[in-house]
PDB file of C-alpha atoms in Angstrom:
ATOM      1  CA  UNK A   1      -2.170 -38.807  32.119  1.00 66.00           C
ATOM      2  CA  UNK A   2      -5.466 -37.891  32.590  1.00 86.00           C
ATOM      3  CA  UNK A   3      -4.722 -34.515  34.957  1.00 87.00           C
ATOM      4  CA  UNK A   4      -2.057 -33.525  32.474  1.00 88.00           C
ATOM      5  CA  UNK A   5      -4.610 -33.292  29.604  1.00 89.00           C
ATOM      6  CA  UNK A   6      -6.827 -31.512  32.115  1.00 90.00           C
ATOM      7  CA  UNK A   7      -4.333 -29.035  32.302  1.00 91.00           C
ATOM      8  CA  UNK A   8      -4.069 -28.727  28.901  1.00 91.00           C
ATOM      9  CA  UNK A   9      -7.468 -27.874  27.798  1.00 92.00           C
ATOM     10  CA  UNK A  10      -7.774 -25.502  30.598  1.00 92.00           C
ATOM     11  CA  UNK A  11      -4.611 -23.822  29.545  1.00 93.00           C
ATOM     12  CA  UNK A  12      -6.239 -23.527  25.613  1.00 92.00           C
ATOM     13  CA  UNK A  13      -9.259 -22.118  27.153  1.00 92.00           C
ATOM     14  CA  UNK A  14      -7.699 -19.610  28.821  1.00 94.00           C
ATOM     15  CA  UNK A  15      -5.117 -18.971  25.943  1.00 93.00           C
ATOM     16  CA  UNK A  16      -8.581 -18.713  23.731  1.00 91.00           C
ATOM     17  CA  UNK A  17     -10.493 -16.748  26.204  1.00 92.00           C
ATOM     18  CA  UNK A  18      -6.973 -14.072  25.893  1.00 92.00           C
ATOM     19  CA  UNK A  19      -6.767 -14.161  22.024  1.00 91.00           C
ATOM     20  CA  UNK A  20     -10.901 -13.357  21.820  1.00 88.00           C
ATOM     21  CA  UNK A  21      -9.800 -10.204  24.507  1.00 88.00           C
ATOM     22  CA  UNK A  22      -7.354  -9.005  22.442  1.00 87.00           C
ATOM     23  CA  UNK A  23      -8.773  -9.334  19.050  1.00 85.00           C
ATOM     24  CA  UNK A  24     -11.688  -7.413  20.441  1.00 82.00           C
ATOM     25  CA  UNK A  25      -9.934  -4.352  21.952  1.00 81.00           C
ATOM     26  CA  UNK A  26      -7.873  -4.361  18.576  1.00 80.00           C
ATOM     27  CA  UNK A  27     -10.994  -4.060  16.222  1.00 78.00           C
ATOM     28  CA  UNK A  28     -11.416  -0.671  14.050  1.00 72.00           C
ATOM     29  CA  UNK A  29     -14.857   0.427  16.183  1.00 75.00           C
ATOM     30  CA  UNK A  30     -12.785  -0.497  19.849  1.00 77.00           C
ATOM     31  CA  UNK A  31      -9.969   1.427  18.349  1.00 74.00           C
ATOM     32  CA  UNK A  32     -11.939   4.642  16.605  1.00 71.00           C
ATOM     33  CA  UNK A  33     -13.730   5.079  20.066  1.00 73.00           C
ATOM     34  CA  UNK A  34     -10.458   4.462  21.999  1.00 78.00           C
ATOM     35  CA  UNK A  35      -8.954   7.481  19.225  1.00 73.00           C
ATOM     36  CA  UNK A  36     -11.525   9.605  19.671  1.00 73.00           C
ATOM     37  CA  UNK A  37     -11.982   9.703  23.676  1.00 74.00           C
ATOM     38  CA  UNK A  38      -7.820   9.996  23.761  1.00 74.00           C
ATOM     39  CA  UNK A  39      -9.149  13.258  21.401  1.00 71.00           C
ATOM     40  CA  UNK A  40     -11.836  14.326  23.761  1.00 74.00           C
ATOM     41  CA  UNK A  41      -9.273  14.155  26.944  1.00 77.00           C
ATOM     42  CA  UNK A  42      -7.284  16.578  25.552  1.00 76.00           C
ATOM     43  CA  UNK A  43      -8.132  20.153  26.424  1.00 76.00           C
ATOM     44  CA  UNK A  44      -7.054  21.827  22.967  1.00 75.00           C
ATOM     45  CA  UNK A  45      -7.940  19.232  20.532  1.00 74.00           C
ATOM     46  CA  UNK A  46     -11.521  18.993  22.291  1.00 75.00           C
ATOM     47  CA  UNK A  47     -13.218  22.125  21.188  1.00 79.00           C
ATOM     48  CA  UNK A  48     -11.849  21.302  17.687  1.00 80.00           C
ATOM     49  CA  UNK A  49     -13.271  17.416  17.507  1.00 77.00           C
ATOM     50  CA  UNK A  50     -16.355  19.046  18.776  1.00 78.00           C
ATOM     51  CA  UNK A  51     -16.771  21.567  16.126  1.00 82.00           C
ATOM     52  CA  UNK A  52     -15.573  18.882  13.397  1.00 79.00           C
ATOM     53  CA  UNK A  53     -18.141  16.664  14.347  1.00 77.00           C
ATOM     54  CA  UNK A  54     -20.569  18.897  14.250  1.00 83.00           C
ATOM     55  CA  UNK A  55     -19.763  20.110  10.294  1.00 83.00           C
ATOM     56  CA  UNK A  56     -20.187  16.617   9.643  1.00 79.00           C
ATOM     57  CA  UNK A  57     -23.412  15.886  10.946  1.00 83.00           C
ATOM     58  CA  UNK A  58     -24.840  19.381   9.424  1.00 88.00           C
ATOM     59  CA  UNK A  59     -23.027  18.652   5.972  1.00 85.00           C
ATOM     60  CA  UNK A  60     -22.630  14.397   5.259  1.00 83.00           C
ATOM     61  CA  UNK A  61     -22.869  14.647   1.452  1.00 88.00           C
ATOM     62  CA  UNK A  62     -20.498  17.237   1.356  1.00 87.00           C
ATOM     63  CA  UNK A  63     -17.887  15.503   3.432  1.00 83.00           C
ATOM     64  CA  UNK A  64     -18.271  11.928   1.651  1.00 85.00           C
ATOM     65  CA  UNK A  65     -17.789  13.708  -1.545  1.00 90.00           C
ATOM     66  CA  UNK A  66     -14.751  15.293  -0.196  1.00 90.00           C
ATOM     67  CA  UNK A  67     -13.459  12.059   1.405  1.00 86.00           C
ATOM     68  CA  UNK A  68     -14.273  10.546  -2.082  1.00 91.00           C
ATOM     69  CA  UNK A  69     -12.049  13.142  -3.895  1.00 92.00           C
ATOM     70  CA  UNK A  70      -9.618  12.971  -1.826  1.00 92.00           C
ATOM     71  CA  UNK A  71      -9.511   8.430  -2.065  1.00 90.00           C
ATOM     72  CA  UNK A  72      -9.557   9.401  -5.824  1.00 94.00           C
ATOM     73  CA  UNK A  73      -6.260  11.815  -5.452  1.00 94.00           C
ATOM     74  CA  UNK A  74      -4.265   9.269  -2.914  1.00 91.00           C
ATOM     75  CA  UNK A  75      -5.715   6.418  -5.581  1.00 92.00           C
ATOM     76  CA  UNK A  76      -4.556   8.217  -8.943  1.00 93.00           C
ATOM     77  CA  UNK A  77      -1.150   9.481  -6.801  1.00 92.00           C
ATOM     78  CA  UNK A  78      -0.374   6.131  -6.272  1.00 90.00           C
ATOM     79  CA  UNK A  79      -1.437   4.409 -10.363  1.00 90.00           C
ATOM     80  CA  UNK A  80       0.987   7.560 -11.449  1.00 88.00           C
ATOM     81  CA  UNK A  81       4.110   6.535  -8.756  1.00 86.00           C
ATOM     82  CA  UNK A  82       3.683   2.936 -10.322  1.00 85.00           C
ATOM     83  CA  UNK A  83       3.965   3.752 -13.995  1.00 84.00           C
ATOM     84  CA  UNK A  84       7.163   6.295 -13.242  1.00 82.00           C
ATOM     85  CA  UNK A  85       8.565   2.814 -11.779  1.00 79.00           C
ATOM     86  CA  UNK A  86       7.786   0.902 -15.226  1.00 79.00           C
ATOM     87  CA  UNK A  87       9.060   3.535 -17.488  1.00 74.00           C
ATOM     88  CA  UNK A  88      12.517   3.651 -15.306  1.00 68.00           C
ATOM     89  CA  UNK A  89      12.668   0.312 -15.484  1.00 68.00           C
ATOM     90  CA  UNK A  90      12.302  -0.066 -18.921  1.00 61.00           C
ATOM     91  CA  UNK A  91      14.668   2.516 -19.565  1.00 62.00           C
ATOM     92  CA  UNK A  92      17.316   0.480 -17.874  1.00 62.00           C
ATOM     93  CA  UNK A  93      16.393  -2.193 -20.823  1.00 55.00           C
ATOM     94  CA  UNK A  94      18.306  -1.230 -23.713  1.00 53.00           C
ATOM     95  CA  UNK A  95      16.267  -3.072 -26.396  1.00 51.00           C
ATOM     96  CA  UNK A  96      13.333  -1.352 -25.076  1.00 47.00           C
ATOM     97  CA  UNK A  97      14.884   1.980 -26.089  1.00 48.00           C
ATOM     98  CA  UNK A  98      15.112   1.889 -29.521  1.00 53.00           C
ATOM     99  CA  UNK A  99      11.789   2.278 -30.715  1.00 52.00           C
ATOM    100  CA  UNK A 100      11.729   0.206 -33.412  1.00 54.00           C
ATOM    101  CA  UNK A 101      10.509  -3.601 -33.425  1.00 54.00           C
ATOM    102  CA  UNK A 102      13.547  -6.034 -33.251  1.00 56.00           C
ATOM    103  CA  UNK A 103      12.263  -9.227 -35.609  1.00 58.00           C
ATOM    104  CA  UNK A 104      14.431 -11.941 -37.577  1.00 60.00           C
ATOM    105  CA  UNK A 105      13.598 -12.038 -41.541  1.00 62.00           C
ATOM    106  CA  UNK A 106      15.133 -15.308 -42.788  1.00 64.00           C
ATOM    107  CA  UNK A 107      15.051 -14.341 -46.370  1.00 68.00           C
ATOM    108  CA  UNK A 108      16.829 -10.241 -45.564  1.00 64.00           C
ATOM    109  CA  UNK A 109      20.362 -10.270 -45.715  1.00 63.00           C
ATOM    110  CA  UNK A 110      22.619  -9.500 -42.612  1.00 62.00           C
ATOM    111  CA  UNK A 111      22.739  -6.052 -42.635  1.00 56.00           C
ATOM    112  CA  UNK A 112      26.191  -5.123 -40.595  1.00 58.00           C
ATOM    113  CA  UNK A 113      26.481  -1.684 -38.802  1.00 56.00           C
ATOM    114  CA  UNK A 114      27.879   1.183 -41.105  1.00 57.00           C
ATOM    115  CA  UNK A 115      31.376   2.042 -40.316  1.00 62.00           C
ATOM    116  CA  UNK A 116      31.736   5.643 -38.939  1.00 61.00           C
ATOM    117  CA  UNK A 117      34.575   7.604 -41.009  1.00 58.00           C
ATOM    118  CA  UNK A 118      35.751   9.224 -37.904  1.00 60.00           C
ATOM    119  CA  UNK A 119      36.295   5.716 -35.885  1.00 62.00           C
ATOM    120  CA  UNK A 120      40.530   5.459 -36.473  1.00 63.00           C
ATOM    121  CA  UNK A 121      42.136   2.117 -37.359  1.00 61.00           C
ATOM    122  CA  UNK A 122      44.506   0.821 -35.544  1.00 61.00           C
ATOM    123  CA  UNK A 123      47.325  -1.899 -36.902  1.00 59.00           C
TER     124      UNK A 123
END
């Protein structure tokens, strides 16, 4: 019983020692540098990384606010998207639709619908 436990906690370690290899190639730095040397390989996008990354480092505060405007666009894009999805829903609600507020008044009479003059009766 002994050996077989061995061989357990040697198989963890090396299912551990996997897990901590993977996690690390999948983190955001790993995978930016991984993006950006695929980038660099490729003859035509090279010259234009290069010249990107050069803007940048002349011009930060003018590409953060950019970047900022931009997060502000995607964030207000996305608050507008939502509230078209409430109002269709509610429009799919028919006692949202009416506009008025429907509330019970114990001491008002029934009132009953008024009877159009062009609805025929039938006998």
């Amino acid at each position: 019983m002994n050996d077989l436990e061995k061989e357990i906690e040697e198989s963890r370690a090396r299912l551990d020692d996997t897990i901590d290899r993977i996690q690390g190639r999948l983190s955001v730095p790993n995978l930016v540098d991984e993006m950006l040397g695929n980038a660099r390989r490729v003859p035509a996008l090279n010259s234009t990384y290069d010249s990107a990354l050069d803007a940048v480092r002349r011009n930060p505060v003018p590409v953060l606010l950019i970047a900022a405007g931009v997060g502000l666009l995607v964030n207000r894009m996305a608050r507008d998207a939502q509230r078209r999805r409430t109002e269709v829903s509610a429009e799919r609600v028919a006692a949202l639709n009416t506009g008025t507020a429907r509330g019970y008044d114990p001491d008002l009479p029934t009132a009953r619908p008024a009877r159009d003059p062009l609805d025929k009766t039938e006998i």
